[in-house]
Every structure is written in C-alpha cells, then in structure tokens.
Coordinates of C-alpha atoms in Angstrom, one line a residue:
X110 CA -47.5 -91.8 -70.9
X111 CA -46.0 -88.3 -71.4
X112 CA -42.6 -89.9 -71.5
X113 CA -43.7 -92.4 -74.1
X114 CA -45.1 -89.6 -76.4
X115 CA -41.9 -87.6 -75.9
X116 CA -39.8 -90.6 -76.8
X117 CA -41.9 -91.2 -80.0
X118 CA -41.4 -87.5 -81.0
X119 CA -37.6 -87.8 -80.4
X120 CA -37.5 -90.9 -82.6
X121 CA -39.1 -88.9 -85.4
X122 CA -36.6 -86.1 -85.1
X123 CA -33.3 -87.9 -84.3
X124 CA -30.8 -87.6 -87.2
X125 CA -30.2 -91.0 -88.8
X126 CA -26.7 -92.0 -89.8
X127 CA -26.8 -94.5 -92.7
X128 CA -24.0 -97.1 -92.9
X129 CA -23.6 -100.7 -94.1
X130 CA -24.8 -103.1 -91.4
X131 CA -24.2 -106.8 -91.1
X132 CA -27.7 -107.8 -89.9
X133 CA -26.8 -111.3 -89.1
X134 CA -24.2 -110.1 -86.6
X135 CA -26.7 -107.5 -85.3
X136 CA -29.4 -110.2 -84.6
X137 CA -26.8 -112.5 -83.0
X138 CA -25.8 -109.7 -80.6
X139 CA -29.4 -109.0 -79.7
X140 CA -30.0 -112.7 -79.1
X141 CA -26.9 -112.8 -76.9
X142 CA -28.5 -110.1 -74.6
X143 CA -31.7 -112.3 -74.5
X144 CA -29.8 -115.5 -73.9
X145 CA -30.9 -115.9 -70.3
X146 CA -34.6 -115.7 -71.2
X147 CA -34.1 -117.9 -74.3
X148 CA -32.4 -120.6 -72.2
X149 CA -34.9 -120.3 -69.3
X150 CA -37.8 -120.7 -71.6
X151 CA -36.0 -123.4 -73.7
X152 CA -36.7 -121.5 -76.9
X153 CA -35.3 -122.6 -80.3
X154 CA -34.1 -119.7 -82.4
X155 CA -33.4 -120.2 -86.1
X156 CA -31.6 -117.5 -88.1
X157 CA -31.3 -117.8 -91.8
X158 CA -28.7 -115.9 -93.7
X159 CA -29.6 -112.2 -93.5
X160 CA -28.8 -109.6 -96.2
X161 CA -26.7 -106.6 -95.3
X162 CA -28.4 -103.2 -95.4
X163 CA -27.6 -99.6 -95.4
X164 CA -29.4 -98.3 -92.3
X165 CA -29.1 -96.4 -89.1
X166 CA -27.4 -98.9 -86.6
X167 CA -29.2 -97.7 -83.5
X168 CA -32.6 -97.7 -85.3
X169 CA -32.2 -101.2 -86.7
X170 CA -31.1 -102.4 -83.3
X171 CA -34.2 -101.0 -81.8
X172 CA -36.4 -102.5 -84.5
X173 CA -35.0 -106.0 -84.2
X174 CA -34.6 -105.9 -80.4
X175 CA -38.3 -104.9 -80.0
X176 CA -39.5 -107.6 -82.4
X177 CA -37.3 -110.3 -80.9
X178 CA -38.2 -109.4 -77.3
X179 CA -41.9 -109.4 -78.2
X180 CA -41.6 -112.8 -79.8
X181 CA -39.9 -114.1 -76.7
X182 CA -42.4 -112.4 -74.3
X183 CA -45.5 -113.7 -76.0
X184 CA -44.7 -117.4 -76.4
X185 CA -47.1 -119.9 -75.0
X186 CA -45.9 -121.7 -71.8
X187 CA -47.5 -125.0 -72.8
X188 CA -45.4 -125.7 -75.8
X189 CA -41.7 -125.3 -76.8
X190 CA -41.1 -121.9 -78.1
X191 CA -39.7 -121.3 -81.6
X192 CA -38.5 -118.0 -83.1
X193 CA -37.3 -117.6 -86.7
X194 CA -35.5 -114.7 -88.3
X195 CA -34.9 -114.5 -92.1
X196 CA -34.6 -111.9 -94.8
X197 CA -34.3 -111.3 -98.5
X198 CA -32.8 -108.6 -100.6
X199 CA -34.9 -107.2 -103.4
X200 CA -34.1 -104.7 -106.1
X201 CA -35.5 -101.6 -104.2
X202 CA -35.9 -102.9 -100.7
X203 CA -34.7 -105.5 -98.2
X204 CA -37.4 -107.5 -96.4
X205 CA -37.0 -109.0 -92.9
X206 CA -39.2 -111.5 -91.1
X207 CA -39.4 -112.2 -87.4
X208 CA -41.8 -115.1 -86.7
X209 CA -42.8 -117.1 -83.6
X210 CA -45.2 -119.8 -82.5
X211 CA -46.6 -117.8 -79.6
X212 CA -50.0 -116.4 -78.7
X213 CA -50.7 -114.8 -82.1
X214 CA -53.2 -112.0 -82.8
X215 CA -56.8 -111.8 -84.1
X216 CA -57.2 -110.3 -87.6
X217 CA -58.8 -107.2 -86.1
X218 CA -55.6 -106.4 -84.2
X219 CA -53.1 -106.7 -87.0
X220 CA -53.2 -102.9 -87.6
X221 CA -54.2 -101.7 -84.1
X222 CA -51.0 -103.1 -82.6
X223 CA -49.0 -100.3 -84.2
X224 CA -51.2 -97.6 -82.6
X225 CA -49.9 -95.7 -79.6
X226 CA -50.8 -97.3 -76.2
X227 CA -52.6 -100.3 -77.8
X228 CA -51.9 -103.6 -76.0
X229 CA -53.4 -106.8 -77.3
X230 CA -54.7 -109.8 -75.5
X231 CA -54.6 -110.3 -71.7
X232 CA -52.4 -107.8 -69.9
X233 CA -50.1 -110.2 -68.1
X234 CA -46.8 -108.6 -69.2
X235 CA -45.4 -105.2 -68.3
X236 CA -45.4 -102.5 -71.0
X237 CA -47.0 -99.3 -72.1
X238 CA -48.1 -100.3 -75.6
X239 CA -45.6 -98.1 -77.4
X240 CA -43.0 -100.7 -78.6
X241 CA -44.5 -101.4 -82.0
X242 CA -45.4 -97.8 -82.5
X243 CA -41.7 -97.0 -82.1
X244 CA -40.8 -99.8 -84.5
X245 CA -43.2 -98.5 -87.1
X246 CA -41.8 -95.0 -86.8
X247 CA -38.3 -96.2 -87.3
X248 CA -39.2 -98.5 -90.2
X249 CA -41.0 -95.6 -91.9
X250 CA -37.9 -93.4 -91.4
X251 CA -36.0 -96.0 -93.4
X252 CA -38.5 -95.8 -96.3
X253 CA -40.1 -99.0 -95.3
X254 CA -43.3 -100.6 -94.1
X255 CA -44.2 -103.1 -91.4
X256 CA -47.0 -105.5 -91.1
X257 CA -48.1 -108.5 -89.0
X258 CA -49.4 -111.8 -90.2
X259 CA -50.9 -113.9 -87.4
X260 CA -53.5 -116.2 -86.1
X261 CA -54.5 -116.6 -82.5
X262 CA -52.7 -119.5 -80.8
X263 CA -50.5 -120.1 -83.9
X264 CA -48.0 -117.3 -83.5
X265 CA -47.1 -114.1 -85.4
X266 CA -44.7 -113.1 -88.2
X267 CA -43.7 -109.4 -88.4
X268 CA -42.5 -108.4 -91.9
X269 CA -40.7 -105.1 -92.4
X270 CA -38.8 -103.5 -95.2
X271 CA -35.9 -101.2 -95.5
X272 CA -35.6 -99.1 -98.7
X273 CA -32.3 -99.3 -100.6
X274 CA -32.6 -95.6 -101.5
X275 CA -31.9 -94.1 -98.2
X276 CA -29.9 -91.0 -99.3
X277 CA -33.2 -89.5 -100.6
X278 CA -35.4 -90.5 -97.6
X279 CA -32.9 -89.6 -94.9
X280 CA -33.1 -85.9 -95.7
X281 CA -36.9 -85.7 -95.2

C-alpha cells in the first residue's frame, strides 16, 4: 500500500511533456500488447476514428492502458466480450470513451471507484484498487475530468476529457 501511495504522489509531481499524439495509433499499440488476452477471451474490439491530442505520451498511454485492461479484465465469461473506443474533438476539449459489455457497476460505485484502494464487486482479480485513482490523477493533470456510466450486468463506459489549453495547465 505504501508503494501505491508513493506511485500516486510521483504521478502528481512528474513533469509532463506535451506533444501531438496520434491516439488511434496509441490505442492500437496498447491493444497489440493485450492481443493474447483479447484472442483468448474472443473479444471483439471496435475503434472508431480517434482525434489527435496534445498531451503527455506516457500519461495518455497509462490512461488508455488502464481503461482497456480493466475493460478486458471485467468482461463476463458467459457472453462474447465487446470493447469499443471512440472520441470526439470539441472546441475546448477532446472527449474519449472506452466502453465494454462486462460486469458493470452499481450507481453507488460510479464515484467510489476513483478513490484510492477502492475495489468494486467480487474480489476475483488481482489488484490494489489504485488503477482508476492513477487514471483520474493523470486526466486531471491534463485539465480534464473522468466519469463512469454503467449498469450492473450491462457493462461500463468511461468518459474522459483532455483540455486543448495545456500550456496553461501544465505549469501548475
């Protein structure tokens, strides 16, 4: 637990380097690292065209990797898994969506899942309950927000934004 808290503190202090990122390529690379699990579980993954963003490459990789790994981890074994990734560019922010047809979450958990050490549902997968806390920290450092829309047994969709005004936010 001490290491998890230390890692969170380091995420909040690491200097971010903002650069243009091809998010479609980034997601494809992450999915390539998850290919064995995707094939093993026979999961269908749909990626819609994704807008480019100006962001910290490592941070965006960590955000997307965590959300995609969670989507894959929490699928239900009794139905074919489906994961969808899409995004849209707005005037002041870019919004990304990572959705699945997995276990889902009760309404009361939609905010709790971002709290340190919180783990939802049955504890049948390894983890320390820090992944979504890390994600939220990195999204906030990009001037964005993250939320979850979900229903038990129907899956979850995580929605996060990246501000288009990072030169101001990065110096905080």
